[in-house]
Amino acid sequence: MPRSVPASLLWLGLLSATSAQEAPFGLAWGPVAEVPRPLKADREANLTALFFPRGWGPAQGPGTAEVILVVCREQGLQQVIWVGLPLSGEALAKARRAIRDEGVRRYGEPEPGPANDSEAWPGGRALLASREAAEGRRQLVMTAFGPGYAACSEAHRAETGHPAGGHVADLIGTGGP
């Protein structure tokens, strides 16, 4: 694990979207014509999650452990989740500050998120949180949402009884929506 990961490299892919239709990692929100082959795919109702471990497809970069693309049946790609490598102490604090600062630069000041240790950007554009990892370390988790995410989540709730956001809550360990 590198001692110091430049902030610009950690979030270059996830926060690089510059328009409403541009998703992180050079992808586009909406219909998906082609994605790299994932390690695994998991489907529930109208959602398909594509999992890319470090070094696969969009999961490149020195601070990346995993990237998950969430594709909705009707709306296409509507969520990109980045999971960082396990960190602790000053390395964790420095990485979080860098990610937060870049989010503030692009999206404005975040508000407290739905879980402890989480922040959400205005308009439901992104969420930054952390989750427990081995040996007392934590993994930063950043998720970006597409413009059709709310409709996708409502369709998911209609089919399953829970919103799509419940899966991110499970990922970061809150167990709630």
PDB file of C-alpha atoms in Angstrom:
ATOM      1  CA  MET A   1       0.000   0.000   0.000  1.00  0.00           C
ATOM      2  CA  PRO A   2       1.478   3.374  -0.942  1.00  0.00           C
ATOM      3  CA  ARG A   3       2.223   5.758   1.908  1.00  0.00           C
ATOM      4  CA  SER A   4       0.751   8.756   0.138  1.00  0.00           C
ATOM      5  CA  VAL A   5      -1.712   8.697  -2.731  1.00  0.00           C
ATOM      6  CA  PRO A   6      -2.065  11.986  -4.580  1.00  0.00           C
ATOM      7  CA  ALA A   7      -5.602  13.300  -4.175  1.00  0.00           C
ATOM      8  CA  SER A   8      -5.864  14.028  -7.861  1.00  0.00           C
ATOM      9  CA  LEU A   9      -5.317  10.362  -8.657  1.00  0.00           C
ATOM     10  CA  LEU A  10      -7.740   8.985  -6.063  1.00  0.00           C
ATOM     11  CA  TRP A  11     -10.786  10.753  -7.414  1.00  0.00           C
ATOM     12  CA  LEU A  12      -9.766  11.759 -10.892  1.00  0.00           C
ATOM     13  CA  GLY A  13     -12.071   9.132 -12.351  1.00  0.00           C
ATOM     14  CA  LEU A  14     -14.999   9.455  -9.987  1.00  0.00           C
ATOM     15  CA  LEU A  15     -15.234  13.223  -9.807  1.00  0.00           C
ATOM     16  CA  SER A  16     -14.261  13.907 -13.406  1.00  0.00           C
ATOM     17  CA  ALA A  17     -17.793  14.146 -14.771  1.00  0.00           C
ATOM     18  CA  THR A  18     -18.290  17.609 -16.223  1.00  0.00           C
ATOM     19  CA  SER A  19     -21.820  17.404 -17.615  1.00  0.00           C
ATOM     20  CA  ALA A  20     -25.162  15.940 -16.633  1.00  0.00           C
ATOM     21  CA  GLN A  21     -24.737  13.080 -19.103  1.00  0.00           C
ATOM     22  CA  GLU A  22     -21.103  12.303 -18.293  1.00  0.00           C
ATOM     23  CA  ALA A  23     -20.563   9.682 -15.624  1.00  0.00           C
ATOM     24  CA  PRO A  24     -17.297   8.929 -13.798  1.00  0.00           C
ATOM     25  CA  PHE A  25     -14.451   7.057 -15.507  1.00  0.00           C
ATOM     26  CA  GLY A  26     -15.424   8.344 -18.963  1.00  0.00           C
ATOM     27  CA  LEU A  27     -18.756   6.499 -18.919  1.00  0.00           C
ATOM     28  CA  ALA A  28     -22.143   8.050 -19.752  1.00  0.00           C
ATOM     29  CA  TRP A  29     -25.307   8.011 -17.669  1.00  0.00           C
ATOM     30  CA  GLY A  30     -28.133   6.136 -19.339  1.00  0.00           C
ATOM     31  CA  PRO A  31     -28.282   3.208 -21.742  1.00  0.00           C
ATOM     32  CA  VAL A  32     -25.242   0.963 -21.695  1.00  0.00           C
ATOM     33  CA  ALA A  33     -24.027  -0.354 -25.020  1.00  0.00           C
ATOM     34  CA  GLU A  34     -20.697  -1.693 -23.835  1.00  0.00           C
ATOM     35  CA  VAL A  35     -18.863  -2.155 -20.528  1.00  0.00           C
ATOM     36  CA  PRO A  36     -15.676  -4.027 -19.699  1.00  0.00           C
ATOM     37  CA  ARG A  37     -16.157  -7.583 -18.519  1.00  0.00           C
ATOM     38  CA  PRO A  38     -16.742  -7.550 -14.740  1.00  0.00           C
ATOM     39  CA  LEU A  39     -15.470 -10.135 -12.271  1.00  0.00           C
ATOM     40  CA  LYS A  40     -19.082 -10.794 -11.307  1.00  0.00           C
ATOM     41  CA  ALA A  41     -22.590  -9.463 -11.810  1.00  0.00           C
ATOM     42  CA  ASP A  42     -25.434  -9.510  -9.322  1.00  0.00           C
ATOM     43  CA  ARG A  43     -29.059  -8.844 -10.240  1.00  0.00           C
ATOM     44  CA  GLU A  44     -32.033  -7.936  -8.082  1.00  0.00           C
ATOM     45  CA  ALA A  45     -35.302  -6.822  -9.683  1.00  0.00           C
ATOM     46  CA  ASN A  46     -34.464  -3.886 -11.991  1.00  0.00           C
ATOM     47  CA  LEU A  47     -30.824  -3.500 -10.837  1.00  0.00           C
ATOM     48  CA  THR A  48     -27.704  -5.191 -12.131  1.00  0.00           C
ATOM     49  CA  ALA A  49     -24.482  -4.526 -10.223  1.00  0.00           C
ATOM     50  CA  LEU A  50     -21.225  -5.109 -12.097  1.00  0.00           C
ATOM     51  CA  PHE A  51     -18.179  -5.654  -9.851  1.00  0.00           C
ATOM     52  CA  PHE A  52     -14.672  -4.702 -10.958  1.00  0.00           C
ATOM     53  CA  PRO A  53     -11.808  -5.484  -8.554  1.00  0.00           C
ATOM     54  CA  ARG A  54      -8.583  -3.486  -8.496  1.00  0.00           C
ATOM     55  CA  GLY A  55      -6.974  -3.490 -11.946  1.00  0.00           C
ATOM     56  CA  TRP A  56     -10.127  -4.529 -13.863  1.00  0.00           C
ATOM     57  CA  GLY A  57     -11.984  -2.169 -16.193  1.00  0.00           C
ATOM     58  CA  PRO A  58     -12.623   1.173 -14.485  1.00  0.00           C
ATOM     59  CA  ALA A  59     -11.036   0.010 -11.179  1.00  0.00           C
ATOM     60  CA  GLN A  60      -7.661   1.528 -11.973  1.00  0.00           C
ATOM     61  CA  GLY A  61      -5.572   3.888  -9.902  1.00  0.00           C
ATOM     62  CA  PRO A  62      -3.327   3.603  -6.884  1.00  0.00           C
ATOM     63  CA  GLY A  63      -6.032   4.077  -4.236  1.00  0.00           C
ATOM     64  CA  THR A  64      -8.733   1.873  -5.767  1.00  0.00           C
ATOM     65  CA  ALA A  65      -9.868  -1.440  -4.282  1.00  0.00           C
ATOM     66  CA  GLU A  66     -13.070  -1.905  -6.301  1.00  0.00           C
ATOM     67  CA  VAL A  67     -15.556  -0.155  -8.589  1.00  0.00           C
ATOM     68  CA  ILE A  68     -19.211  -1.159  -8.861  1.00  0.00           C
ATOM     69  CA  LEU A  69     -21.420  -0.012 -11.728  1.00  0.00           C
ATOM     70  CA  VAL A  70     -25.175  -0.165 -11.092  1.00  0.00           C
ATOM     71  CA  VAL A  71     -27.266  -0.474 -14.230  1.00  0.00           C
ATOM     72  CA  CYS A  72     -31.038   0.004 -14.067  1.00  0.00           C
ATOM     73  CA  ARG A  73     -33.300  -1.882 -16.458  1.00  0.00           C
ATOM     74  CA  GLU A  74     -35.048   1.243 -17.811  1.00  0.00           C
ATOM     75  CA  GLN A  75     -32.601   4.073 -17.020  1.00  0.00           C
ATOM     76  CA  GLY A  76     -29.290   2.379 -17.803  1.00  0.00           C
ATOM     77  CA  LEU A  77     -26.169   3.289 -15.820  1.00  0.00           C
ATOM     78  CA  GLN A  78     -27.296   5.339 -12.799  1.00  0.00           C
ATOM     79  CA  GLN A  79     -24.729   4.706 -10.080  1.00  0.00           C
ATOM     80  CA  VAL A  80     -20.957   4.372  -9.876  1.00  0.00           C
ATOM     81  CA  ILE A  81     -19.447   3.257  -6.573  1.00  0.00           C
ATOM     82  CA  TRP A  82     -15.732   3.579  -5.829  1.00  0.00           C
ATOM     83  CA  VAL A  83     -14.216   1.723  -2.863  1.00  0.00           C
ATOM     84  CA  GLY A  84     -10.751   2.740  -1.731  1.00  0.00           C
ATOM     85  CA  LEU A  85      -7.956   0.649  -0.298  1.00  0.00           C
ATOM     86  CA  PRO A  86      -7.992   0.135   3.492  1.00  0.00           C
ATOM     87  CA  LEU A  87      -6.298   3.034   5.297  1.00  0.00           C
ATOM     88  CA  SER A  88      -5.910   4.265   8.849  1.00  0.00           C
ATOM     89  CA  GLY A  89      -4.629   7.238  10.804  1.00  0.00           C
ATOM     90  CA  GLU A  90      -3.261  10.216   8.925  1.00  0.00           C
ATOM     91  CA  ALA A  91      -3.331   8.393   5.558  1.00  0.00           C
ATOM     92  CA  LEU A  92      -7.104   7.926   5.901  1.00  0.00           C
ATOM     93  CA  ALA A  93      -7.649  11.503   7.082  1.00  0.00           C
ATOM     94  CA  LYS A  94      -5.522  12.919   4.256  1.00  0.00           C
ATOM     95  CA  ALA A  95      -7.292  10.874   1.580  1.00  0.00           C
ATOM     96  CA  ARG A  96     -10.715  11.847   2.928  1.00  0.00           C
ATOM     97  CA  ARG A  97      -9.800  15.548   3.043  1.00  0.00           C
ATOM     98  CA  ALA A  98      -8.539  15.433  -0.528  1.00  0.00           C
ATOM     99  CA  ILE A  99     -11.683  13.709  -1.778  1.00  0.00           C
ATOM    100  CA  ARG A 100     -13.957  16.049   0.167  1.00  0.00           C
ATOM    101  CA  ASP A 101     -12.067  19.131  -1.051  1.00  0.00           C
ATOM    102  CA  GLU A 102     -12.434  18.010  -4.662  1.00  0.00           C
ATOM    103  CA  GLY A 103     -16.141  17.323  -4.111  1.00  0.00           C
ATOM    104  CA  VAL A 104     -16.578  20.803  -2.623  1.00  0.00           C
ATOM    105  CA  ARG A 105     -14.734  22.339  -5.572  1.00  0.00           C
ATOM    106  CA  ARG A 106     -17.015  20.574  -8.058  1.00  0.00           C
ATOM    107  CA  TYR A 107     -20.370  20.348  -6.273  1.00  0.00           C
ATOM    108  CA  GLY A 108     -20.366  22.818  -3.353  1.00  0.00           C
ATOM    109  CA  GLU A 109     -20.518  22.122   0.363  1.00  0.00           C
ATOM    110  CA  PRO A 110     -21.899  18.717   1.366  1.00  0.00           C
ATOM    111  CA  GLU A 111     -24.450  18.105   4.084  1.00  0.00           C
ATOM    112  CA  PRO A 112     -24.339  15.336   6.688  1.00  0.00           C
ATOM    113  CA  GLY A 113     -25.182  12.055   4.980  1.00  0.00           C
ATOM    114  CA  PRO A 114     -27.574   9.295   5.998  1.00  0.00           C
ATOM    115  CA  ALA A 115     -24.963   7.391   8.019  1.00  0.00           C
ATOM    116  CA  ASN A 116     -22.410   8.343  10.633  1.00  0.00           C
ATOM    117  CA  ASP A 117     -19.202   9.478   8.970  1.00  0.00           C
ATOM    118  CA  SER A 118     -20.950  10.273   5.670  1.00  0.00           C
ATOM    119  CA  GLU A 119     -21.527  13.412   3.614  1.00  0.00           C
ATOM    120  CA  ALA A 120     -23.968  13.979   0.758  1.00  0.00           C
ATOM    121  CA  TRP A 121     -23.666  16.617  -1.955  1.00  0.00           C
ATOM    122  CA  PRO A 122     -26.619  18.805  -2.975  1.00  0.00           C
ATOM    123  CA  GLY A 123     -29.047  17.422  -5.499  1.00  0.00           C
ATOM    124  CA  GLY A 124     -28.142  13.818  -4.736  1.00  0.00           C
ATOM    125  CA  ARG A 125     -25.054  14.004  -6.937  1.00  0.00           C
ATOM    126  CA  ALA A 126     -22.635  12.111  -4.692  1.00  0.00           C
ATOM    127  CA  LEU A 127     -22.097  10.537  -1.277  1.00  0.00           C
ATOM    128  CA  LEU A 128     -18.825  10.065   0.623  1.00  0.00           C
ATOM    129  CA  ALA A 129     -18.657   7.588   3.492  1.00  0.00           C
ATOM    130  CA  SER A 130     -16.332   5.012   4.981  1.00  0.00           C
ATOM    131  CA  ARG A 131     -16.712   1.440   6.123  1.00  0.00           C
ATOM    132  CA  GLU A 132     -14.825  -0.836   8.464  1.00  0.00           C
ATOM    133  CA  ALA A 133     -11.998  -2.911   7.050  1.00  0.00           C
ATOM    134  CA  ALA A 134      -9.590  -5.441   8.570  1.00  0.00           C
ATOM    135  CA  GLU A 135      -7.096  -4.570  11.294  1.00  0.00           C
ATOM    136  CA  GLY A 136      -8.861  -1.395  12.426  1.00  0.00           C
ATOM    137  CA  ARG A 137      -8.565   0.282   9.062  1.00  0.00           C
ATOM    138  CA  ARG A 138     -11.363   1.880   7.023  1.00  0.00           C
ATOM    139  CA  GLN A 139     -12.202   2.069   3.341  1.00  0.00           C
ATOM    140  CA  LEU A 140     -13.525   5.267   1.823  1.00  0.00           C
ATOM    141  CA  VAL A 141     -16.612   4.744  -0.329  1.00  0.00           C
ATOM    142  CA  MET A 142     -17.719   7.360  -2.847  1.00  0.00           C
ATOM    143  CA  THR A 143     -20.815   6.978  -4.951  1.00  0.00           C
ATOM    144  CA  ALA A 144     -22.014   9.183  -7.799  1.00  0.00           C
ATOM    145  CA  PHE A 145     -25.610   9.129  -9.036  1.00  0.00           C
ATOM    146  CA  GLY A 146     -27.031   9.663 -12.517  1.00  0.00           C
ATOM    147  CA  PRO A 147     -30.011  11.866 -13.391  1.00  0.00           C
ATOM    148  CA  GLY A 148     -32.388   8.889 -13.577  1.00  0.00           C
ATOM    149  CA  TYR A 149     -31.408   7.403 -10.221  1.00  0.00           C
ATOM    150  CA  ALA A 150     -34.556   8.532  -8.358  1.00  0.00           C
ATOM    151  CA  ALA A 151     -36.842   6.868 -10.918  1.00  0.00           C
ATOM    152  CA  CYS A 152     -34.678   3.744 -10.870  1.00  0.00           C
ATOM    153  CA  SER A 153     -34.809   3.606  -7.071  1.00  0.00           C
ATOM    154  CA  GLU A 154     -38.611   4.032  -7.060  1.00  0.00           C
ATOM    155  CA  ALA A 155     -38.968   1.163  -9.549  1.00  0.00           C
ATOM    156  CA  HIS A 156     -36.692  -0.925  -7.338  1.00  0.00           C
ATOM    157  CA  ARG A 157     -38.821  -0.112  -4.283  1.00  0.00           C
ATOM    158  CA  ALA A 158     -41.988  -1.107  -6.170  1.00  0.00           C
ATOM    159  CA  GLU A 159     -40.480  -4.490  -7.067  1.00  0.00           C
ATOM    160  CA  THR A 160     -38.635  -5.291  -3.822  1.00  0.00           C
ATOM    161  CA  GLY A 161     -40.058  -3.139  -1.023  1.00  0.00           C
ATOM    162  CA  HIS A 162     -36.771  -1.271  -0.479  1.00  0.00           C
ATOM    163  CA  PRO A 163     -35.088   1.595  -2.368  1.00  0.00           C
ATOM    164  CA  ALA A 164     -31.944   1.069  -4.418  1.00  0.00           C
ATOM    165  CA  GLY A 165     -30.044   3.118  -1.815  1.00  0.00           C
ATOM    166  CA  GLY A 166     -30.488   0.268   0.654  1.00  0.00           C
ATOM    167  CA  HIS A 167     -27.693  -1.551  -1.146  1.00  0.00           C
ATOM    168  CA  VAL A 168     -25.217   1.290  -0.579  1.00  0.00           C
ATOM    169  CA  ALA A 169     -26.333   1.395   3.060  1.00  0.00           C
ATOM    170  CA  ASP A 170     -25.467  -2.304   3.302  1.00  0.00           C
ATOM    171  CA  LEU A 171     -22.091  -1.645   1.617  1.00  0.00           C
ATOM    172  CA  ILE A 172     -21.122   1.040   4.129  1.00  0.00           C
ATOM    173  CA  GLY A 173     -22.576  -0.877   7.052  1.00  0.00           C
ATOM    174  CA  THR A 174     -25.586   1.189   8.066  1.00  0.00           C
ATOM    175  CA  GLY A 175     -28.193  -1.427   7.168  1.00  0.00           C
ATOM    176  CA  GLY A 176     -30.753   1.261   6.318  1.00  0.00           C
ATOM    177  CA  PRO A 177     -32.018   2.945   3.124  1.00  0.00           C
TER     178      PRO A 177
END
